[in-house]
Amino acid sequence: MKKSIKSPAAWVPSLYLAEALPFSAVMLISVIMFKELGLTDSQITLYTGWLGLPWVIKPLWSPIIDNLKTKRWWIVSMQFFLGIALALVAFTLPTAFWLQSSLSFFMLIAFASSTHDISADGFYILGLSDHDQELYVGVRNTFYRIGMVIGQGGLVLLAGYMQAGRFGEALQSVAASWMAVFLILGALMLLLAVYHAFILPRVETAVHERFDFMEQVREFGRTLKVFLTKPHLVSALCFILLFRLPEGLLTKIVPLFLTRGTAEGGLAMSDVDFGYIYGTLGVIGLLLGGIVGGWAVSKWGLRKCLWPLVLCITLPDLVYVYLSYFPTDSLWLIGTCVCIEQIGYGLGFAAYTLYLVTFSRGERSTAVFSICTAGQYLGGVMIPGMVSGLISENMGYQNFFWCVMACCLVTFAVTAFIKIDPQ
């Protein structure tokens, strides 16, 4: 029974802001920080690639969240935990064992963040009527992207300003600047936790205290059976796992390519410039592409839009081939290239997401969709991201980006074999 009397405008934006901040810390801010602390591309992508594991396996513990306590309790608890854990990352950086400690805390943050994602999405459904869910979907997506801009744009930019001496000599070192960034992130999450402890409506009346493990195992088995008996399963699995392969390879290497020195084949962008170009303009381009892609599919249907949107997510990757052969310090040119690629990514990802939705329809659609999203993260983000640094180190950035373009043929192949209902 829904008892919400507070306006969704009071909590939907802040809830999805809180969902984006720890994700950006784990998946992108950590990449830039580890690069500046002296790790190689292969080390960075392997270590941070493993941090994506919780988002792959989160369907395994989502029943616990459904059966113990309330979504509201999980949201507030995870936000407090995330605030403390992000601050603890800061305190590990001056130590001799900073790498092991920071990676351990990042993994805890990843598990807490993915748990928060499950709770927030469930709370969104419980706390809003069907009409309001449709009304606020744009708001939640926009504020999620704003959170990404704050994280991988604003905070990286802030670290760059600190290292440039804008805030005094005490924060000028690499370790000190990143300590400050993670303390700020931790403080933001704690403030959001306090805010949500008061503002989130109480929409669940029952608090479940018992958890039947074997029943949940049987329930997952029934969901898996539904998934495995879906028509055209093989072509769908190939599409889910491999469609995002080129982007999965690019995700962690592009920030490294943009910020590595020219002697290493990079573009030598400062943190300030990177925060403006990739962390801000790139995220805005991704959001714009997603909006336009969703509108196009709603107007003309997925079947008609699929191949144009597939071309949008693959062909713009050529901009990095161009930049690797013709390096430049022109922020206007780099920004244009990044925006083109990110808009294309947003367009193509809209079609991909809508395919997952259509494939999941029917019995146990929500649980089946969670398996699909886990699969797409495994094959399209985690595994390609883990090996991307090893490939780029051995091939060089120029050949690496050609390798990415060759992998676009895999995207074309898995798209050619999927089945889409004409209706």
Short mmCIF file of C-alpha atoms in Angstrom, two decimals:
data_model
loop_
_atom_site.label_atom_id
_atom_site.label_comp_id
_atom_site.label_asym_id
_atom_site.label_seq_id
_atom_site.Cartn_x
_atom_site.Cartn_y
_atom_site.Cartn_z
CA MET A 1 0.00 0.00 0.00
CA LYS A 2 1.42 3.40 -0.96
CA LYS A 3 1.26 6.10 1.71
CA SER A 4 3.46 8.64 0.00
CA ILE A 5 2.33 12.20 0.68
CA LYS A 6 5.60 13.94 -0.18
CA SER A 7 6.04 15.26 -3.69
CA PRO A 8 8.27 13.02 -5.83
CA ALA A 9 10.09 16.20 -6.87
CA ALA A 10 11.50 16.32 -3.33
CA TRP A 11 13.26 12.96 -3.54
CA VAL A 12 13.47 11.54 -7.09
CA PRO A 13 16.23 13.95 -8.26
CA SER A 14 18.35 13.50 -5.12
CA LEU A 15 17.87 9.72 -5.09
CA TYR A 16 19.30 9.30 -8.59
CA LEU A 17 22.02 11.84 -7.89
CA ALA A 18 23.04 9.55 -5.02
CA GLU A 19 22.94 6.56 -7.36
CA ALA A 20 25.35 8.15 -9.85
CA LEU A 21 28.04 9.55 -7.53
CA PRO A 22 29.50 6.29 -6.15
CA PHE A 23 29.26 4.63 -9.57
CA SER A 24 31.30 7.42 -11.15
CA ALA A 25 33.82 7.18 -8.29
CA VAL A 26 34.37 3.46 -8.81
CA MET A 27 34.25 3.25 -12.59
CA LEU A 28 35.90 6.46 -13.81
CA ILE A 29 37.37 8.69 -11.10
CA SER A 30 39.43 5.72 -9.89
CA VAL A 31 40.86 5.29 -13.41
CA ILE A 32 42.19 8.86 -13.53
CA MET A 33 43.47 8.71 -9.95
CA PHE A 34 45.34 5.43 -10.46
CA LYS A 35 46.90 6.80 -13.66
CA GLU A 36 48.22 9.83 -11.80
CA LEU A 37 49.52 7.62 -9.00
CA GLY A 38 51.73 5.75 -11.47
CA LEU A 39 49.87 2.58 -12.51
CA THR A 40 50.10 1.26 -16.08
CA ASP A 41 47.12 0.94 -18.42
CA SER A 42 46.98 -2.83 -18.00
CA GLN A 43 47.04 -2.56 -14.20
CA ILE A 44 44.38 0.13 -14.14
CA THR A 45 41.94 -1.64 -16.44
CA LEU A 46 42.41 -5.03 -14.76
CA TYR A 47 41.95 -3.70 -11.23
CA THR A 48 39.07 -1.34 -11.98
CA GLY A 49 37.47 -3.89 -14.33
CA TRP A 50 37.05 -6.29 -11.40
CA LEU A 51 35.21 -3.53 -9.56
CA GLY A 52 32.32 -4.02 -12.00
CA LEU A 53 31.63 -7.51 -10.64
CA PRO A 54 28.93 -6.43 -8.13
CA TRP A 55 26.81 -4.95 -10.94
CA VAL A 56 27.09 -8.27 -12.82
CA ILE A 57 25.99 -10.50 -9.95
CA LYS A 58 23.53 -8.17 -8.21
CA PRO A 59 20.50 -10.27 -9.32
CA LEU A 60 21.80 -12.94 -6.91
CA TRP A 61 21.20 -10.85 -3.79
CA SER A 62 18.30 -8.67 -4.92
CA PRO A 63 15.85 -11.13 -3.25
CA ILE A 64 17.52 -10.37 0.09
CA ILE A 65 16.69 -6.69 -0.35
CA ASP A 66 13.11 -7.61 -1.23
CA ASN A 67 12.70 -9.79 1.84
CA LEU A 68 14.69 -8.09 4.60
CA LYS A 69 13.83 -4.63 5.93
CA THR A 70 12.42 -2.05 3.50
CA LYS A 71 13.75 -0.39 0.37
CA ARG A 72 13.87 2.88 2.31
CA TRP A 73 16.02 1.29 5.03
CA TRP A 74 18.44 -0.12 2.45
CA ILE A 75 18.71 3.21 0.63
CA VAL A 76 19.53 5.27 3.72
CA SER A 77 21.83 2.60 5.19
CA MET A 78 23.81 2.20 1.96
CA GLN A 79 24.18 5.97 1.58
CA PHE A 80 25.63 6.27 5.09
CA PHE A 81 27.94 3.33 4.39
CA LEU A 82 29.03 4.81 1.04
CA GLY A 83 29.79 8.16 2.65
CA ILE A 84 32.06 6.54 5.23
CA ALA A 85 33.73 4.19 2.71
CA LEU A 86 34.48 7.02 0.25
CA ALA A 87 36.08 9.02 3.05
CA LEU A 88 38.15 5.98 4.05
CA VAL A 89 39.53 5.79 0.49
CA ALA A 90 40.93 9.26 1.08
CA PHE A 91 42.69 8.23 4.30
CA THR A 92 44.39 5.24 2.61
CA LEU A 93 46.14 7.32 -0.06
CA PRO A 94 49.07 8.62 2.06
CA THR A 95 49.85 5.11 3.38
CA ALA A 96 52.43 2.62 2.10
CA PHE A 97 49.67 0.12 1.31
CA TRP A 98 47.44 2.61 -0.52
CA LEU A 99 46.81 0.41 -3.57
CA GLN A 100 45.58 -2.68 -1.70
CA SER A 101 43.54 -0.60 0.74
CA SER A 102 41.93 1.67 -1.83
CA LEU A 103 41.00 -1.29 -4.05
CA SER A 104 39.45 -3.07 -1.06
CA PHE A 105 37.36 -0.02 -0.20
CA PHE A 106 36.42 0.48 -3.86
CA MET A 107 35.10 -3.09 -3.97
CA LEU A 108 33.03 -2.47 -0.84
CA ILE A 109 31.76 0.75 -2.41
CA ALA A 110 30.85 -1.17 -5.59
CA PHE A 111 28.82 -3.73 -3.63
CA ALA A 112 27.08 -1.03 -1.61
CA SER A 113 26.41 1.05 -4.74
CA SER A 114 24.89 -1.87 -6.65
CA THR A 115 22.76 -2.69 -3.58
CA HIS A 116 21.67 0.94 -3.51
CA ASP A 117 20.75 0.71 -7.22
CA ILE A 118 18.45 -2.26 -6.56
CA SER A 119 16.81 -0.50 -3.62
CA ALA A 120 16.40 2.85 -5.40
CA ASP A 121 14.83 1.33 -8.51
CA GLY A 122 12.47 -0.75 -6.38
CA PHE A 123 11.57 2.27 -4.27
CA TYR A 124 10.87 4.29 -7.42
CA ILE A 125 8.28 1.70 -8.46
CA LEU A 126 6.74 1.41 -4.98
CA GLY A 127 6.72 5.12 -4.20
CA LEU A 128 5.15 6.37 -7.43
CA SER A 129 1.93 5.68 -9.24
CA ASP A 130 2.15 4.37 -12.81
CA HIS A 131 1.45 7.87 -14.09
CA ASP A 132 4.15 9.44 -11.94
CA GLN A 133 6.66 6.75 -12.92
CA GLU A 134 6.23 7.79 -16.55
CA LEU A 135 6.22 11.48 -15.62
CA TYR A 136 9.48 11.35 -13.64
CA VAL A 137 11.47 8.93 -15.80
CA GLY A 138 13.07 11.86 -17.59
CA VAL A 139 13.83 13.56 -14.27
CA ARG A 140 15.54 10.48 -12.84
CA ASN A 141 17.64 9.96 -15.97
CA THR A 142 18.62 13.63 -16.11
CA PHE A 143 19.72 13.77 -12.47
CA TYR A 144 21.61 10.52 -12.85
CA ARG A 145 23.59 12.16 -15.65
CA ILE A 146 24.02 15.30 -13.54
CA GLY A 147 25.55 13.07 -10.89
CA MET A 148 27.94 11.67 -13.50
CA VAL A 149 28.87 15.23 -14.54
CA ILE A 150 29.56 16.14 -10.92
CA GLY A 151 31.66 13.00 -10.43
CA GLN A 152 33.68 12.51 -13.59
CA GLY A 153 33.48 16.15 -14.64
CA GLY A 154 33.40 18.49 -11.67
CA LEU A 155 35.44 16.49 -9.18
CA VAL A 156 38.15 15.53 -11.69
CA LEU A 157 38.29 19.17 -12.71
CA LEU A 158 38.60 20.13 -9.03
CA ALA A 159 41.52 17.74 -8.58
CA GLY A 160 43.19 19.42 -11.55
CA TYR A 161 42.73 22.88 -10.04
CA MET A 162 44.22 21.66 -6.75
CA GLN A 163 47.26 20.19 -8.51
CA ALA A 164 47.71 23.48 -10.34
CA GLY A 165 48.03 25.24 -6.98
CA ARG A 166 44.70 27.10 -7.10
CA PHE A 167 43.89 26.12 -3.49
CA GLY A 168 47.33 26.39 -1.93
CA GLU A 169 50.45 24.28 -1.75
CA ALA A 170 48.98 21.84 0.81
CA LEU A 171 46.65 20.36 -1.83
CA GLN A 172 49.06 20.57 -4.76
CA SER A 173 50.37 17.00 -4.60
CA VAL A 174 48.54 14.25 -6.48
CA ALA A 175 47.74 12.26 -3.31
CA ALA A 176 46.51 15.33 -1.40
CA SER A 177 44.25 16.48 -4.25
CA TRP A 178 42.59 13.07 -4.55
CA MET A 179 42.25 12.82 -0.78
CA ALA A 180 40.28 16.06 -0.88
CA VAL A 181 38.12 14.80 -3.76
CA PHE A 182 37.13 11.61 -1.94
CA LEU A 183 36.48 13.46 1.31
CA ILE A 184 34.12 15.76 -0.62
CA LEU A 185 32.42 12.75 -2.21
CA GLY A 186 32.02 11.10 1.18
CA ALA A 187 30.55 14.27 2.66
CA LEU A 188 28.07 14.58 -0.24
CA MET A 189 26.86 11.00 0.30
CA LEU A 190 26.47 11.55 4.05
CA LEU A 191 24.48 14.73 3.43
CA LEU A 192 22.24 12.87 0.98
CA ALA A 193 21.78 10.07 3.54
CA VAL A 194 20.66 12.54 6.22
CA TYR A 195 18.35 14.29 3.75
CA HIS A 196 16.77 11.02 2.60
CA ALA A 197 16.37 9.79 6.18
CA PHE A 198 13.89 12.65 6.64
CA ILE A 199 12.44 13.19 3.17
CA LEU A 200 11.87 9.71 1.71
CA PRO A 201 8.23 8.69 2.12
CA ARG A 202 7.40 5.50 3.99
CA VAL A 203 5.75 3.46 1.24
CA GLU A 204 6.16 -0.06 2.63
CA THR A 205 4.09 -1.14 5.61
CA ALA A 206 5.66 -4.57 6.15
CA VAL A 207 9.20 -5.19 7.30
CA HIS A 208 10.25 -8.75 6.49
CA GLU A 209 12.58 -10.23 9.08
CA ARG A 210 12.80 -13.82 7.81
CA PHE A 211 14.69 -14.90 4.74
CA ASP A 212 14.20 -18.39 3.30
CA PHE A 213 17.43 -19.05 1.41
CA MET A 214 16.29 -22.28 -0.25
CA GLU A 215 13.04 -20.69 -1.42
CA GLN A 216 15.02 -17.89 -3.03
CA VAL A 217 17.27 -20.43 -4.74
CA ARG A 218 14.19 -22.18 -6.13
CA GLU A 219 12.74 -18.82 -7.17
CA PHE A 220 15.94 -17.92 -9.03
CA GLY A 221 15.86 -21.36 -10.68
CA ARG A 222 12.33 -20.72 -11.92
CA THR A 223 13.38 -17.34 -13.31
CA LEU A 224 16.42 -18.89 -14.99
CA LYS A 225 14.17 -21.53 -16.56
CA VAL A 226 11.93 -18.80 -18.01
CA PHE A 227 15.00 -17.03 -19.37
CA LEU A 228 16.49 -20.18 -20.91
CA THR A 229 13.21 -21.11 -22.62
CA LYS A 230 12.83 -17.75 -24.34
CA PRO A 231 12.51 -18.04 -28.15
CA HIS A 232 15.64 -17.32 -30.21
CA LEU A 233 17.75 -17.57 -27.05
CA VAL A 234 21.13 -18.16 -28.74
CA SER A 235 20.95 -15.09 -30.99
CA ALA A 236 19.62 -13.03 -28.09
CA LEU A 237 22.45 -14.15 -25.79
CA CYS A 238 25.07 -13.28 -28.41
CA PHE A 239 23.48 -9.87 -28.85
CA ILE A 240 23.27 -9.22 -25.09
CA LEU A 241 26.87 -10.25 -24.43
CA LEU A 242 28.66 -8.87 -27.51
CA PHE A 243 26.74 -5.87 -28.84
CA ARG A 244 28.68 -3.41 -26.63
CA LEU A 245 32.10 -5.00 -27.18
CA PRO A 246 33.66 -1.98 -28.98
CA GLU A 247 32.39 0.47 -26.36
CA GLY A 248 33.48 -1.89 -23.59
CA LEU A 249 37.03 -1.73 -24.91
CA LEU A 250 36.93 2.05 -25.25
CA THR A 251 35.38 2.96 -21.89
CA LYS A 252 38.51 2.77 -19.76
CA ILE A 253 41.12 3.45 -22.45
CA VAL A 254 39.71 6.72 -23.78
CA PRO A 255 40.26 8.60 -20.46
CA LEU A 256 43.80 7.19 -20.33
CA PHE A 257 44.47 8.09 -23.98
CA LEU A 258 43.22 11.62 -23.46
CA THR A 259 45.34 12.23 -20.35
CA ARG A 260 48.55 10.26 -21.06
CA GLY A 261 51.55 12.30 -22.18
CA THR A 262 52.41 12.73 -25.85
CA ALA A 263 55.52 10.57 -25.42
CA GLU A 264 53.18 7.70 -24.48
CA GLY A 265 50.92 8.32 -27.49
CA GLY A 266 48.26 10.25 -25.59
CA LEU A 267 46.91 13.79 -25.91
CA ALA A 268 48.32 15.09 -22.60
CA MET A 269 45.09 16.71 -21.43
CA SER A 270 45.15 18.15 -17.93
CA ASP A 271 42.58 17.04 -15.35
CA VAL A 272 40.90 20.43 -15.74
CA ASP A 273 40.51 20.04 -19.50
CA PHE A 274 39.47 16.39 -19.12
CA GLY A 275 36.81 17.35 -16.59
CA TYR A 276 35.37 19.91 -19.00
CA ILE A 277 35.59 17.85 -22.19
CA TYR A 278 35.00 14.21 -21.29
CA GLY A 279 33.43 14.48 -17.88
CA THR A 280 30.97 17.24 -18.76
CA LEU A 281 30.47 17.66 -22.52
CA GLY A 282 30.79 13.91 -23.08
CA VAL A 283 28.11 13.08 -20.50
CA ILE A 284 25.79 15.74 -21.91
CA GLY A 285 26.31 14.26 -25.38
CA LEU A 286 25.51 10.79 -24.05
CA LEU A 287 22.30 12.07 -22.44
CA LEU A 288 21.30 13.91 -25.63
CA GLY A 289 21.91 10.79 -27.74
CA GLY A 290 19.83 8.68 -25.38
CA ILE A 291 16.90 11.11 -25.52
CA VAL A 292 16.96 11.34 -29.31
CA GLY A 293 17.39 7.56 -29.66
CA GLY A 294 14.43 6.88 -27.38
CA TRP A 295 12.30 9.38 -29.28
CA ALA A 296 13.23 7.85 -32.64
CA VAL A 297 12.34 4.32 -31.53
CA SER A 298 9.05 5.50 -30.02
CA LYS A 299 8.17 7.21 -33.31
CA TRP A 300 9.29 4.65 -35.89
CA GLY A 301 9.69 1.44 -33.90
CA LEU A 302 12.74 -0.59 -32.94
CA ARG A 303 12.70 -2.71 -36.10
CA LYS A 304 13.07 0.30 -38.43
CA CYS A 305 15.51 2.19 -36.23
CA LEU A 306 17.79 -0.68 -35.25
CA TRP A 307 20.39 -0.56 -38.03
CA PRO A 308 20.67 3.26 -38.20
CA LEU A 309 21.24 3.30 -34.43
CA VAL A 310 23.76 0.45 -34.67
CA LEU A 311 25.73 2.55 -37.15
CA CYS A 312 25.51 5.46 -34.71
CA ILE A 313 27.13 3.46 -31.89
CA THR A 314 29.95 2.04 -34.04
CA LEU A 315 31.10 4.40 -36.79
CA PRO A 316 31.79 7.43 -34.53
CA ASP A 317 34.50 5.37 -32.79
CA LEU A 318 36.65 6.40 -35.77
CA VAL A 319 37.20 9.77 -34.07
CA TYR A 320 39.76 8.13 -31.77
CA VAL A 321 41.59 6.60 -34.73
CA TYR A 322 41.79 10.13 -36.13
CA LEU A 323 43.01 11.65 -32.84
CA SER A 324 45.65 8.94 -32.40
CA TYR A 325 47.10 9.67 -35.85
CA PHE A 326 46.70 13.45 -35.68
CA PRO A 327 47.18 14.41 -32.02
CA THR A 328 46.20 17.96 -31.18
CA ASP A 329 46.01 20.29 -28.21
CA SER A 330 42.92 22.00 -29.63
CA LEU A 331 40.23 21.52 -26.99
CA TRP A 332 37.61 22.55 -29.53
CA LEU A 333 38.58 19.69 -31.87
CA ILE A 334 38.97 17.10 -29.09
CA GLY A 335 35.66 18.16 -27.56
CA THR A 336 33.90 17.86 -30.91
CA CYS A 337 35.27 14.34 -31.43
CA VAL A 338 34.30 13.23 -27.91
CA CYS A 339 30.78 14.67 -28.27
CA ILE A 340 30.26 12.95 -31.64
CA GLU A 341 31.28 9.59 -30.19
CA GLN A 342 29.23 9.99 -27.01
CA ILE A 343 26.10 11.13 -28.85
CA GLY A 344 26.43 8.09 -31.11
CA TYR A 345 26.88 5.88 -28.06
CA GLY A 346 23.72 7.29 -26.50
CA LEU A 347 21.74 6.74 -29.70
CA GLY A 348 22.84 3.13 -30.07
CA PHE A 349 22.48 2.30 -26.40
CA ALA A 350 18.84 3.43 -26.48
CA ALA A 351 18.11 0.78 -29.13
CA TYR A 352 20.05 -1.84 -27.18
CA THR A 353 18.17 -1.14 -23.96
CA LEU A 354 14.80 -1.28 -25.70
CA TYR A 355 15.73 -4.64 -27.21
CA LEU A 356 16.42 -5.96 -23.71
CA VAL A 357 13.01 -4.68 -22.62
CA THR A 358 11.21 -6.39 -25.51
CA PHE A 359 13.13 -9.63 -24.98
CA SER A 360 12.22 -9.62 -21.27
CA ARG A 361 8.48 -9.16 -21.75
CA GLY A 362 6.21 -11.91 -20.54
CA GLU A 363 6.47 -14.11 -17.45
CA ARG A 364 8.79 -12.78 -14.71
CA SER A 365 9.73 -9.82 -16.90
CA THR A 366 11.47 -7.82 -14.15
CA ALA A 367 13.66 -10.73 -13.02
CA VAL A 368 14.47 -11.71 -16.61
CA PHE A 369 15.44 -8.10 -17.38
CA SER A 370 17.83 -8.10 -14.42
CA ILE A 371 19.56 -11.18 -15.87
CA CYS A 372 19.79 -9.41 -19.23
CA THR A 373 21.35 -6.30 -17.71
CA ALA A 374 23.83 -8.44 -15.78
CA GLY A 375 24.78 -10.17 -19.04
CA GLN A 376 25.23 -6.93 -20.93
CA TYR A 377 27.45 -5.56 -18.17
CA LEU A 378 29.55 -8.73 -18.11
CA GLY A 379 30.10 -8.96 -21.86
CA GLY A 380 29.90 -5.27 -22.75
CA VAL A 381 31.72 -3.58 -19.87
CA MET A 382 33.53 -5.77 -17.35
CA ILE A 383 35.48 -8.32 -19.41
CA PRO A 384 36.39 -5.98 -22.33
CA GLY A 385 37.38 -3.31 -19.83
CA MET A 386 39.66 -5.68 -17.92
CA VAL A 387 41.66 -6.70 -20.99
CA SER A 388 41.61 -3.34 -22.80
CA GLY A 389 44.71 -2.02 -21.03
CA LEU A 390 46.74 -5.12 -21.84
CA ILE A 391 45.77 -4.80 -25.52
CA SER A 392 46.55 -1.07 -25.70
CA GLU A 393 49.94 -1.50 -23.98
CA ASN A 394 51.01 -4.20 -26.43
CA MET A 395 49.55 -2.64 -29.58
CA GLY A 396 49.81 1.09 -28.92
CA TYR A 397 46.84 3.45 -28.99
CA GLN A 398 46.69 3.69 -32.80
CA ASN A 399 46.45 -0.06 -33.37
CA PHE A 400 44.19 -0.43 -30.35
CA PHE A 401 41.61 1.92 -31.86
CA TRP A 402 41.78 0.01 -35.15
CA CYS A 403 41.16 -3.14 -33.13
CA VAL A 404 38.07 -1.48 -31.68
CA MET A 405 36.83 -0.70 -35.19
CA ALA A 406 37.37 -4.36 -36.16
CA CYS A 407 35.25 -5.38 -33.17
CA CYS A 408 32.41 -3.31 -34.65
CA LEU A 409 32.03 -6.19 -37.10
CA VAL A 410 31.05 -8.33 -34.10
CA THR A 411 28.34 -5.79 -33.27
CA PHE A 412 27.07 -5.97 -36.87
CA ALA A 413 27.08 -9.79 -36.81
CA VAL A 414 25.09 -10.20 -33.58
CA THR A 415 22.62 -7.54 -34.73
CA ALA A 416 22.01 -9.34 -38.03
CA PHE A 417 20.80 -12.49 -36.29
CA ILE A 418 18.42 -11.14 -33.66
CA LYS A 419 14.69 -11.51 -34.13
CA ILE A 420 12.40 -8.54 -33.53
CA ASP A 421 8.62 -8.75 -33.57
CA PRO A 422 7.35 -6.51 -36.40
CA GLN A 423 4.75 -5.18 -33.97
#
